[in-house]
Short mmCIF file of C-alpha atoms in Angstrom, two decimals:
data_model
loop_
_atom_site.label_atom_id
_atom_site.label_comp_id
_atom_site.label_asym_id
_atom_site.label_seq_id
_atom_site.Cartn_x
_atom_site.Cartn_y
_atom_site.Cartn_z
CA MET I 153 -0.06 0.04 -0.08
CA SER I 154 1.32 3.41 -0.74
CA THR I 155 -0.38 6.58 -0.17
CA ALA I 156 0.51 10.20 -0.05
CA VAL I 157 0.79 11.95 3.16
CA ASP I 158 0.72 15.67 3.82
CA ALA I 159 3.57 16.07 6.38
CA HIS I 160 4.09 19.75 6.33
CA ALA I 161 5.57 20.86 9.68
CA GLY I 162 2.90 23.64 10.00
CA ASP I 163 0.00 21.16 9.26
CA LEU I 164 0.73 18.89 11.95
CA SER I 165 -2.53 19.08 13.55
CA ARG I 166 -4.66 15.88 14.22
CA ARG I 167 -7.07 16.45 11.31
CA GLN I 168 -4.45 17.52 8.86
CA VAL I 169 -2.14 14.62 8.90
CA THR I 170 -4.79 12.05 8.17
CA PRO I 171 -3.97 9.87 5.11
CA GLY I 172 -5.21 11.39 1.64
CA ALA I 173 -5.01 14.88 2.56
CA SER I 174 -3.66 17.32 0.09
CA THR I 175 -0.05 16.52 -0.62
CA SER I 176 2.94 18.61 -1.55
CA LEU I 177 5.42 15.86 -0.72
CA ARG I 178 4.87 12.42 -1.86
CA SER I 179 6.45 9.47 -0.27
CA LYS I 180 6.60 5.90 -1.71
CA ALA I 181 7.24 4.53 1.78
CA SER I 182 4.95 1.93 3.22
CA PHE I 183 2.82 3.07 6.27
CA ALA I 184 4.34 0.26 8.28
CA THR I 185 7.51 2.26 8.54
CA VAL I 186 7.83 5.99 9.58
CA THR I 187 10.29 7.61 7.31
CA PRO I 188 12.04 10.84 8.29
CA GLN I 189 12.08 13.47 5.55
CA ARG I 190 14.82 15.64 4.31
CA PRO I 191 15.50 18.09 7.26
CA ASP I 192 16.08 21.13 4.77
CA SER I 193 12.60 20.82 3.33
CA GLY I 194 11.03 22.15 6.36
CA VAL I 195 9.20 18.77 6.95
CA ALA I 196 9.23 17.20 10.39
CA TYR I 197 7.90 13.62 10.02
CA VAL I 198 5.75 11.56 7.82
CA ALA I 199 2.81 10.70 9.50
CA ARG I 200 1.58 7.27 10.55
CA PRO I 201 -1.47 5.84 8.78
CA GLY I 202 -4.68 7.26 10.44
CA GLY I 203 -2.69 10.03 11.87
CA PRO I 204 -0.67 10.36 14.98
CA PRO I 205 -1.24 7.86 17.81
CA VAL I 206 -3.82 9.06 20.52
CA THR I 207 -1.35 9.90 23.42
CA THR I 208 -3.49 12.72 24.89
CA ASN I 209 -3.74 11.48 28.30
CA TYR I 210 -0.01 10.97 28.42
CA MET I 211 0.50 14.70 27.60
CA TYR I 212 -1.98 15.82 30.35
CA ALA I 213 -0.49 13.45 33.02
CA GLY I 214 2.88 14.93 32.21
CA TYR I 215 1.80 18.31 32.39
CA ALA I 216 -0.28 17.52 35.65
CA VAL I 217 2.84 16.02 37.36
CA ALA I 218 4.93 19.09 36.44
CA ALA I 219 2.38 21.54 37.60
CA VAL I 220 1.96 19.61 41.11
CA LEU I 221 5.68 19.57 41.69
CA TYR I 222 6.05 23.23 40.75
CA VAL I 223 3.12 24.51 42.63
CA GLY I 224 4.07 22.28 45.67
CA TYR I 225 7.58 23.76 45.93
CA VAL I 226 6.36 27.41 45.60
CA THR I 227 3.83 26.62 48.18
CA LEU I 228 6.43 25.32 50.44
CA LEU I 229 8.73 28.30 49.92
CA VAL I 230 6.03 30.62 50.71
CA ARG I 231 5.15 28.74 53.77
CA ARG I 232 8.79 28.78 54.93
CA VAL I 233 9.25 32.57 54.38
CA VAL I 234 5.87 33.30 56.07
CA ARG I 235 6.84 31.02 59.01
CA ASP I 236 10.30 32.51 59.64
CA ARG I 237 9.10 36.10 59.04
CA ALA I 238 6.49 35.63 61.83
CA GLY I 239 9.35 34.03 63.91
CA LEU I 240 11.42 36.98 63.31
CA GLY I 241 8.67 39.36 64.07
CA ALA I 242 7.90 37.42 67.47
CA HIS I 243 11.59 37.62 68.21
CA SER I 244 11.65 41.44 67.76
CA ARG I 245 8.58 41.86 69.98
CA ASP I 246 9.96 39.95 72.67
CA ALA I 247 13.22 41.92 72.46
CA MET D 163 37.35 36.71 53.22
CA ALA D 164 36.89 40.42 52.86
CA SER D 165 36.61 42.45 56.11
CA GLY D 166 33.15 43.52 56.77
CA SER D 167 31.59 40.37 55.15
CA PRO D 168 29.30 38.20 57.30
CA SER D 169 30.91 35.01 58.32
CA TYR D 170 29.96 31.79 60.04
CA ALA D 171 30.88 31.77 63.84
CA ALA D 172 32.39 28.66 65.63
CA GLY D 173 29.01 27.96 66.98
CA THR D 174 25.97 26.48 65.41
CA ALA D 175 24.49 29.51 64.30
CA PRO D 176 25.48 32.07 61.71
CA THR D 177 26.78 35.50 62.62
CA PRO D 178 23.78 37.94 62.61
CA SER D 179 24.11 39.75 59.29
CA ARG D 180 20.84 41.39 59.18
CA SER D 181 20.89 44.71 56.98
CA PRO D 182 18.00 47.12 57.14
CA ALA D 183 16.92 46.08 53.79
CA LEU D 184 16.44 42.49 54.55
CA ASP D 185 13.76 41.25 52.11
CA THR D 186 10.98 39.33 53.93
CA ARG D 187 8.44 39.20 51.09
CA ALA D 188 7.00 35.62 50.23
CA VAL D 189 6.07 36.60 46.72
CA ASP D 190 7.47 39.13 44.46
CA TRP D 191 6.51 40.47 40.99
CA PHE D 192 9.48 38.49 39.37
CA LEU D 193 7.77 35.23 40.73
CA VAL D 194 4.30 36.25 39.48
CA VAL D 195 5.55 37.39 35.99
CA SER D 196 7.55 34.00 35.68
CA VAL D 197 4.65 31.76 36.73
CA LEU D 198 2.17 33.60 34.43
CA LEU D 199 4.74 33.20 31.61
CA CYS D 200 5.05 29.42 32.24
CA ILE D 201 1.22 29.16 32.30
CA GLY D 202 1.29 30.95 28.91
CA ALA D 203 3.83 28.62 27.50
CA ALA D 204 2.03 25.63 28.63
CA VAL D 205 -1.35 26.79 27.01
CA ARG D 206 0.73 27.65 23.87
CA ALA D 207 2.37 24.10 23.81
CA LEU D 208 -0.96 22.41 24.59
CA TYR D 209 -3.32 24.05 22.27
CA PHE D 210 -1.47 26.07 19.71
CA THR D 211 1.31 23.99 18.75
CA PRO D 212 1.24 21.28 15.92
CA VAL D 213 1.07 17.80 17.10
CA ASP D 214 4.01 15.64 16.29
CA ALA D 215 3.01 13.08 13.59
CA MET D 216 5.05 10.14 14.95
CA LEU D 217 4.44 10.44 18.68
CA GLY D 218 1.03 12.36 19.03
CA ASP D 219 0.33 14.60 21.74
CA VAL D 220 2.52 13.17 24.14
CA GLN D 221 5.73 14.92 22.31
CA LYS D 222 4.44 18.18 23.83
CA ILE D 223 5.98 16.94 27.13
CA PHE D 224 9.27 17.99 25.42
CA TYR D 225 8.25 21.56 26.10
CA ILE D 226 8.42 21.16 29.89
CA HIS D 227 10.92 18.20 30.06
CA VAL D 228 13.80 19.99 28.30
CA PRO D 229 13.60 23.42 29.77
CA ALA D 230 13.35 22.03 33.32
CA ALA D 231 16.72 19.82 32.42
CA ILE D 232 18.34 22.94 30.93
CA ALA D 233 17.50 24.94 34.22
CA GLY D 234 18.12 21.93 36.72
CA LEU D 235 21.12 20.45 35.24
CA TYR D 236 23.02 23.20 33.38
CA ILE D 237 22.01 26.39 35.32
CA GLY D 238 21.39 25.03 38.71
CA CYS D 239 23.98 22.37 39.09
CA GLY D 240 26.56 24.70 37.34
CA LEU D 241 25.69 27.52 40.01
CA LEU D 242 25.98 25.01 42.64
CA ALA D 243 29.41 23.93 41.66
CA VAL D 244 30.67 27.61 41.01
CA CYS D 245 29.25 28.79 44.43
CA SER D 246 30.71 25.78 46.25
CA LEU D 247 34.17 26.35 44.79
CA MET D 248 33.93 30.15 45.60
CA TYR D 249 32.77 29.29 49.20
CA LEU D 250 35.96 27.26 49.67
CA TRP D 251 37.87 30.20 48.52
CA VAL D 252 36.07 33.34 50.29
CA ARG D 253 34.09 31.52 53.02
CA ASP D 254 31.23 33.90 52.68
CA PRO D 255 27.82 32.39 54.16
CA ARG D 256 25.95 34.23 51.33
CA ILE D 257 27.59 32.11 48.79
CA ASP D 258 26.88 29.15 50.92
CA ARG D 259 23.25 30.24 50.90
CA LEU D 260 23.17 30.62 47.20
CA ALA D 261 24.65 27.10 46.61
CA GLU D 262 22.34 25.58 48.98
CA SER D 263 19.37 27.30 47.42
CA ALA D 264 20.61 26.34 43.61
CA ALA D 265 20.86 22.79 44.87
CA GLU D 266 17.47 22.79 46.13
CA THR D 267 15.81 24.46 43.25
CA SER D 268 17.71 22.01 40.74
CA LEU D 269 16.51 19.02 42.78
CA VAL D 270 12.96 20.33 41.99
CA PHE D 271 13.57 20.98 38.40
CA LEU D 272 15.42 17.72 37.85
CA GLY D 273 12.47 16.11 39.91
CA VAL D 274 10.20 17.38 37.10
CA VAL D 275 12.61 16.00 34.53
CA LEU D 276 12.54 12.45 36.18
CA ALA D 277 8.81 12.64 36.64
CA THR D 278 7.95 13.64 33.15
CA GLY D 279 10.38 11.61 31.12
CA PRO D 280 8.84 8.19 32.21
CA VAL D 281 5.28 9.51 31.15
CA TRP D 282 6.81 10.23 27.56
CA GLY D 283 8.63 6.90 27.88
CA ARG D 284 5.65 4.89 28.62
CA SER D 285 3.91 6.04 25.68
CA SER D 286 6.65 6.09 23.20
CA TRP D 287 8.94 3.09 24.39
CA GLY D 288 6.23 1.16 26.08
CA THR D 289 7.96 1.08 29.53
CA TRP D 290 7.93 3.58 32.40
CA TRP D 291 11.84 3.21 32.90
CA GLN D 292 14.92 1.90 31.45
CA TRP D 293 18.27 1.39 33.21
CA GLU D 294 20.09 3.15 30.51
CA ALA D 295 22.87 5.71 30.57
CA ARG D 296 20.95 9.07 30.41
CA LEU D 297 18.18 8.01 32.81
CA THR D 298 20.49 6.27 35.33
CA SER D 299 23.01 9.10 35.51
CA SER D 300 20.17 11.79 35.81
CA LEU D 301 18.74 9.70 38.66
CA PHE D 302 22.19 9.21 40.14
CA LEU D 303 22.72 13.25 40.01
CA TRP D 304 19.37 13.72 41.47
CA LEU D 305 20.09 11.64 44.37
CA ILE D 306 23.33 13.32 44.91
CA LEU D 307 21.60 16.48 45.18
CA LEU D 308 19.23 15.04 47.56
CA GLY D 309 22.11 13.61 49.76
CA TYR D 310 23.65 17.26 49.50
CA LEU D 311 20.57 18.63 51.08
CA VAL D 312 20.34 15.86 53.72
CA LEU D 313 23.91 16.31 54.52
CA ARG D 314 23.17 20.07 55.24
CA ASN D 315 20.63 19.02 57.70
CA ALA D 316 22.89 16.49 59.42
CA VAL D 317 25.73 18.80 60.49
CA GLU D 318 25.19 20.96 63.63
CA SER D 319 28.06 23.48 63.08
CA ALA D 320 27.28 25.92 60.46
CA GLU D 321 30.78 26.45 59.28
CA GLN D 322 31.51 22.82 59.06
CA ARG D 323 28.15 22.18 57.33
CA ALA D 324 29.16 24.86 54.70
CA ARG D 325 32.70 23.57 54.16
CA LEU D 326 31.54 19.75 53.63
CA SER D 327 28.66 20.92 51.53
CA ALA D 328 31.00 22.94 49.33
CA VAL D 329 33.11 19.87 48.84
CA MET D 330 30.23 17.88 47.82
CA GLY D 331 28.67 20.56 45.66
CA THR D 332 31.90 20.78 43.81
CA MET D 333 31.68 17.08 42.93
CA VAL D 334 28.37 17.75 41.12
CA ALA D 335 30.24 19.70 38.64
CA LEU D 336 31.97 16.61 37.36
CA LEU D 337 28.68 14.79 36.86
CA VAL D 338 27.01 17.36 34.77
CA PRO D 339 29.17 16.86 31.57
CA PHE D 340 28.89 13.17 31.97
CA VAL D 341 25.09 13.45 32.09
CA HIS D 342 25.06 15.51 29.00
CA LEU D 343 27.19 13.28 27.19
CA THR D 344 25.77 9.86 27.87
CA VAL D 345 23.51 9.98 24.87
CA LYS D 346 26.77 10.29 22.77
CA LEU D 347 29.01 7.81 24.67
CA PHE D 348 26.46 4.99 25.25
CA ARG D 349 23.96 3.33 23.15
CA GLY D 350 20.53 4.02 24.95
CA MET D 351 16.95 4.77 24.23
CA HIS D 352 16.94 8.40 25.12
CA PRO D 353 16.91 10.66 22.11
CA GLU D 354 20.01 12.79 21.29
CA PRO D 355 19.80 16.53 21.81
CA VAL D 356 17.40 18.25 19.67
CA VAL D 357 18.39 21.81 20.65
CA LEU D 358 21.69 21.82 22.67
CA LYS D 359 23.87 20.57 19.79
CA PRO D 360 26.37 22.23 17.52
CA GLU D 361 23.96 21.95 14.40
CA LYS D 362 20.91 23.90 13.90
CA PRO D 363 17.97 22.63 16.18
CA SER D 364 15.86 19.71 14.40
CA LEU D 365 12.49 21.25 15.13
CA PRO D 366 10.11 23.12 12.51
CA PRO D 367 9.66 26.63 13.31
CA GLU D 368 6.24 26.24 14.89
CA MET D 369 7.62 23.94 17.49
CA ALA D 370 10.74 25.76 17.78
CA SER D 371 9.08 29.12 18.69
CA THR D 372 6.91 27.32 21.36
CA PHE D 373 10.10 25.54 22.66
CA TYR D 374 12.04 28.85 22.99
CA LEU D 375 9.13 30.75 24.87
CA SER D 376 8.96 27.69 27.13
CA ALA D 377 12.71 27.79 27.76
CA ILE D 378 12.65 31.43 28.62
CA ALA D 379 9.49 31.12 30.91
CA PHE D 380 11.15 28.05 32.82
CA LEU D 381 14.45 29.63 33.14
CA LEU D 382 12.79 32.77 34.58
CA LEU D 383 10.82 30.43 37.01
CA PHE D 384 14.04 28.83 37.87
CA VAL D 385 15.64 32.26 38.75
CA ALA D 386 12.35 33.29 40.66
CA LEU D 387 12.38 30.27 42.79
CA LEU D 388 16.09 30.47 43.35
CA ARG D 389 15.67 34.11 44.58
CA LEU D 390 12.79 33.14 46.89
CA ARG D 391 14.71 30.07 48.10
CA TYR D 392 17.75 32.36 48.81
CA ARG D 393 15.51 34.98 50.41
CA TRP D 394 14.21 32.33 52.80
CA ALA D 395 17.59 30.96 53.78
CA GLY D 396 18.69 34.43 54.81
CA LEU D 397 15.59 34.77 56.87
CA ARG D 398 16.19 31.43 58.44
CA ASP D 399 19.85 32.20 59.47
CA GLU D 400 18.75 35.45 60.77
CA ARG D 401 16.04 33.85 62.96
CA LEU D 402 18.58 31.25 63.93
CA ALA D 403 21.07 33.88 64.95
CA ARG D 404 18.64 35.65 66.94
CA GLU D 405 17.54 32.57 68.76
CA GLY D 406 21.28 31.71 69.39
CA GLY D 407 21.99 35.15 70.65
CA SER D 408 19.01 35.44 72.91
#
């Protein structure tokens, strides 16, 4: 099976990489293999048949994990500063 | 050490060094702007950047994974090593505090790297973890940073703590280039550098612009967190000094 694939770097949204879309770069490669394109052509990759794999949940999981870590650390730092600032204030009042 | 600089006394608490301008703010404009930039970069990456045709949406983890690695590995660990070396030379507690802050902030950013990488790996490689050179050396570096912070909490004397930590912090500098080169030196599953390489970045323009925005945003976040962590370290030392003096 050999079908043309539109793999322009700017057209890599899910809808636009489906097989059979308008083509400016034609590949004879089988859909069973993923073939890198010429780097100087501005083309990133040739799409798989049926478009890219559905990995949206992994994407959100990655961003959620990062957000939890960053927010957690900011919260920890703010709590530390507030606590020690209060401790310094209390010490000043005692003095 | 220059005369007039604060120094660690022989006891457990640092010498009081509070200046009238001691900054006690928990949140400043720099932190707010950097957090907003990070949110903007994430929104752009998630909703306004093309989907990778081979990997699908999960490739967008790249926009938070790589900036966190650049900030944590190269900036943070580099700063830790430089500050540690400088402390051994000038013995200024402010440099020790900066080294400590760089280590903890790097620990968080490398934690993000180690947490988001396996999510990408599970989707792309079919496994959460591989004991290959890049992953293993990154985990090793993370554990050394953790050990550095544990060491700091384990030593009572402030001067001794700073000196021992500086020696350990210097060792980190030896690991950073090794971690960077693992993808070149060993056969592994981790992709080779896409951006930090002598050649032109292998990214189409739409992805590259998102990456650069994300890199700037997370580098600013790193600096903002480093500032906040350094500020807290000053407050903590000031409080300990007053408690020790009272």
